[in-house]
Coordinates of C-alpha atoms in Angstrom, one line a residue:
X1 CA 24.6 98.3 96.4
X2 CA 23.3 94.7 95.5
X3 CA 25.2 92.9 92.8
X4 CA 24.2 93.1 89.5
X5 CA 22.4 89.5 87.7
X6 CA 23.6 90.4 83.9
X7 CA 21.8 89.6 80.7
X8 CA 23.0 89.6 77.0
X9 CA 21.1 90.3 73.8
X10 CA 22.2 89.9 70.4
X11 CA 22.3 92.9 68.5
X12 CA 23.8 92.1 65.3
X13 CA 24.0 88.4 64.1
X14 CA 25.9 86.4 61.9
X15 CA 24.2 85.4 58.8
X16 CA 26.4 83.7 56.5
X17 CA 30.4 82.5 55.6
X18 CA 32.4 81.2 53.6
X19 CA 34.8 78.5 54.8
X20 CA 38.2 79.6 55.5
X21 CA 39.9 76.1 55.4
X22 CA 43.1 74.7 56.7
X23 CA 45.2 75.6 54.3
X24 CA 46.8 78.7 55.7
X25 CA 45.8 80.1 59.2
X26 CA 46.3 83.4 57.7
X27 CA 43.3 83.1 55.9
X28 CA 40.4 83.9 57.6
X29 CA 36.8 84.5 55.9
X30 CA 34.6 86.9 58.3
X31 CA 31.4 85.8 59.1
X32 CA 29.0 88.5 57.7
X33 CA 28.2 90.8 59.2
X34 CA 30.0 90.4 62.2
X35 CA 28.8 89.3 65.9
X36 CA 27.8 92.2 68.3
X37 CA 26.6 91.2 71.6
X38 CA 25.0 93.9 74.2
X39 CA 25.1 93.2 77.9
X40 CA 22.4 94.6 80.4
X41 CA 22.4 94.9 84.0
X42 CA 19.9 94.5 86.3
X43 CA 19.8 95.9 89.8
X44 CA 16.7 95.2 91.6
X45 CA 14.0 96.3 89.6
X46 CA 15.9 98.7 86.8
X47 CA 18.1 98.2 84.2
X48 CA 21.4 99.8 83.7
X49 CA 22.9 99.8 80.1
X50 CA 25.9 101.0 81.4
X51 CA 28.0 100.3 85.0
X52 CA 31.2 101.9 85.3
X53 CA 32.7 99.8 87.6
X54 CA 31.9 97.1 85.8
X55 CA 33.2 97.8 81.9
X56 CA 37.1 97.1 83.3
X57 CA 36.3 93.4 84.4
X58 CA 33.0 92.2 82.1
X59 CA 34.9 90.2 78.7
X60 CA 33.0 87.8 76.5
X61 CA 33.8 84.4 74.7
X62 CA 32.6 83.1 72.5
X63 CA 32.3 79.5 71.5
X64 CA 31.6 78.0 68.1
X65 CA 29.0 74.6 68.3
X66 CA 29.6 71.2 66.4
X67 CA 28.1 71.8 63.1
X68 CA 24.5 71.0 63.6
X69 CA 23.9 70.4 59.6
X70 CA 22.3 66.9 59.2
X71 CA 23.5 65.6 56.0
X72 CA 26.7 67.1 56.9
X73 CA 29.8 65.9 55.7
X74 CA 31.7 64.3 58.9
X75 CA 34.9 66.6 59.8
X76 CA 38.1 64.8 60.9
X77 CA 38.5 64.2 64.3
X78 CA 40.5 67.0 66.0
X79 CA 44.5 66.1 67.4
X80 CA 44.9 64.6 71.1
X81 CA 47.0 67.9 71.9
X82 CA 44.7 70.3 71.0
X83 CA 44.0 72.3 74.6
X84 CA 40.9 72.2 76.3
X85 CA 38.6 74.8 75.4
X86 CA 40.8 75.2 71.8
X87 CA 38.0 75.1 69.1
X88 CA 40.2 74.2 65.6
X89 CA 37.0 75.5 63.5
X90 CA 36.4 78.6 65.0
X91 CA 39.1 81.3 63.9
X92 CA 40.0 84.6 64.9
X93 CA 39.6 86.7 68.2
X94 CA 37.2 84.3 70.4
X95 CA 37.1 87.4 73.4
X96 CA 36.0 90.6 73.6
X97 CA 36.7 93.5 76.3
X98 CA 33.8 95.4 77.2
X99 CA 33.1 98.6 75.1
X100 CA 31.0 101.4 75.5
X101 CA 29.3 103.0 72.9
X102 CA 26.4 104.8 72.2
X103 CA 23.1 103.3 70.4
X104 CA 21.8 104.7 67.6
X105 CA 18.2 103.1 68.2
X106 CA 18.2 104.2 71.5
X107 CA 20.9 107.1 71.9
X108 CA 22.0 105.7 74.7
X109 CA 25.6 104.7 76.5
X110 CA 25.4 100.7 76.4
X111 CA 28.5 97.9 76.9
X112 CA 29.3 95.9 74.0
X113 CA 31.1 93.2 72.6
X114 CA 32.3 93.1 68.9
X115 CA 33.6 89.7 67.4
X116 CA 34.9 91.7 63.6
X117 CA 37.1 89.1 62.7
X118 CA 35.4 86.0 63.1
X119 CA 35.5 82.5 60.9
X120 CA 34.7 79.1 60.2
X121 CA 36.7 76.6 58.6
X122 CA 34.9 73.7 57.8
X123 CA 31.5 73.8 55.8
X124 CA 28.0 73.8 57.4
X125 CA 25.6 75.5 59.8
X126 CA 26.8 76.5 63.0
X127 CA 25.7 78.4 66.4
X128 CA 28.0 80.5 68.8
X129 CA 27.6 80.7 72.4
X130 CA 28.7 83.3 74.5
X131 CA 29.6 83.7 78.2
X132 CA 29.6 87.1 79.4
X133 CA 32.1 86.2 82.6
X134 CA 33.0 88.7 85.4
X135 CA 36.6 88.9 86.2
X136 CA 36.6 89.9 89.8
X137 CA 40.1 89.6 91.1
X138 CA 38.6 89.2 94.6
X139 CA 37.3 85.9 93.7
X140 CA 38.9 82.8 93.6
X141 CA 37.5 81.9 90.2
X142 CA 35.9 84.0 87.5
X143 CA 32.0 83.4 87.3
X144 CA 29.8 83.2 84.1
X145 CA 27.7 85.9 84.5
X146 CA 24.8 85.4 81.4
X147 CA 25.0 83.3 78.4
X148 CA 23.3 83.5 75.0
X149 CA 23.3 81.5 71.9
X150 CA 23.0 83.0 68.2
X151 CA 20.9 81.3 65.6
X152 CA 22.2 79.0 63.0
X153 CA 24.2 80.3 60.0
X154 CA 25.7 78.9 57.0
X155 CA 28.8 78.2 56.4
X156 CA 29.4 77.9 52.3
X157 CA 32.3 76.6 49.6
X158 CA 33.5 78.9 48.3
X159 CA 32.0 78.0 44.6
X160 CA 28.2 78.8 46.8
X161 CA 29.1 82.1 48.7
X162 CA 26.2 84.2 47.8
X163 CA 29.0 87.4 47.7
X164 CA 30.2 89.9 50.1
X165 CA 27.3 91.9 52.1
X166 CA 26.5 95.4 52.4
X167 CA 28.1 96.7 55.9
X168 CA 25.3 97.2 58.1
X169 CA 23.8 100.3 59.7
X170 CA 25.0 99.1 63.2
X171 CA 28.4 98.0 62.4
X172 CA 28.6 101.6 60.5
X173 CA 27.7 103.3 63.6
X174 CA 29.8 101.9 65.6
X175 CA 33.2 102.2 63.4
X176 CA 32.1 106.5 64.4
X177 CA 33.1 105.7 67.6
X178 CA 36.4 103.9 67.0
X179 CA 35.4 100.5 66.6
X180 CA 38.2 99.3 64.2
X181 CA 35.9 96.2 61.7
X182 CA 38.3 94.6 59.1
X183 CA 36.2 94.1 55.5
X184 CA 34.5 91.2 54.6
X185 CA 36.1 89.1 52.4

């Protein structure tokens, strides 16, 4: 069987936030509504929405961009001993395992990647980027395998939060199948 190239589309993306701060770690204010990313593979010339021996090693990161807002407020600059790849704005679970679950648009098996708990600290308009990345034991490293980037969204004070959205069709669907979403907040 030839390998698989993989691509990722996103299926639900974050609109808005409110800033969480950095306060207290504890408290994190969900993006709304939350980041669902669908992976496809492509074998030749079809597409499979689902490859069983696949959903056991495919995770996904995601990585939160400087804030891109122009007129901005400048953050301070983050410690020496922060690790690399240790993002201080972005909080909350940064990888997901695969899941399958089954479309409601399409009624089909699919792998996906929910990000339910996911916030910003600081104020301003911010992209994520994800890295769908194979982890293939048999390698000596673990190769990106497709990358995609979500639009901007806004990140308000609290005194500016336009209010806590409606849960959307999608994420609904999904929480049928066992896909545990914490409220937004």
């Amino acid at each position: 069987m030839t390998a698989p190239t993989f691509e990722l589309v996103i299926r639900q993306q974050p609109e808005y936030g409110r800033m969480s701060g950095f306060a207290n770690p504890k408290d994190v204010r969900l993006l709304a509504p939350p980041l669902i990313v669908q992976a496809k593979a492509h074998i030749e010339d079809r597409i499979c929405y689902t490859l069983p021996e696949y959903h056991q090693s495919l995770i996904c990161k995601v990585v939160l961009s400087e804030n891109i807002d122009p007129v901005a407020v400048q953050q301070p600059s983050r410690p020496a001993t922060i690790p690399i790849g240790y993002d201080s704005n972005l909080l909350g679970t940064g990888i997901s395992n695969c899941h399958v679950l089954v479309d409601f648009e399409e009624n089909r098996g699919g792998m996906y990647f929910i990000f339910p708990d996911l916030g910003v600290r600081a104020v301003g308009i911010y992209k994520l980027t994800c890295y769908l990345i194979h982890m293939d034991l048999t390698l000596d490293s673990f190769p990106v395998a497709a990358t995609i980037e979500t639009q901007p969204f806004q990140i308000y004070p609290p005194n500016e939060y336009p209010g806590k959205p409606a849960q959307t069709q999608l994420s609904k669907w999904f929480a049928q199948q066992g896909i545990k979403t914490r409220k937004v907040v």
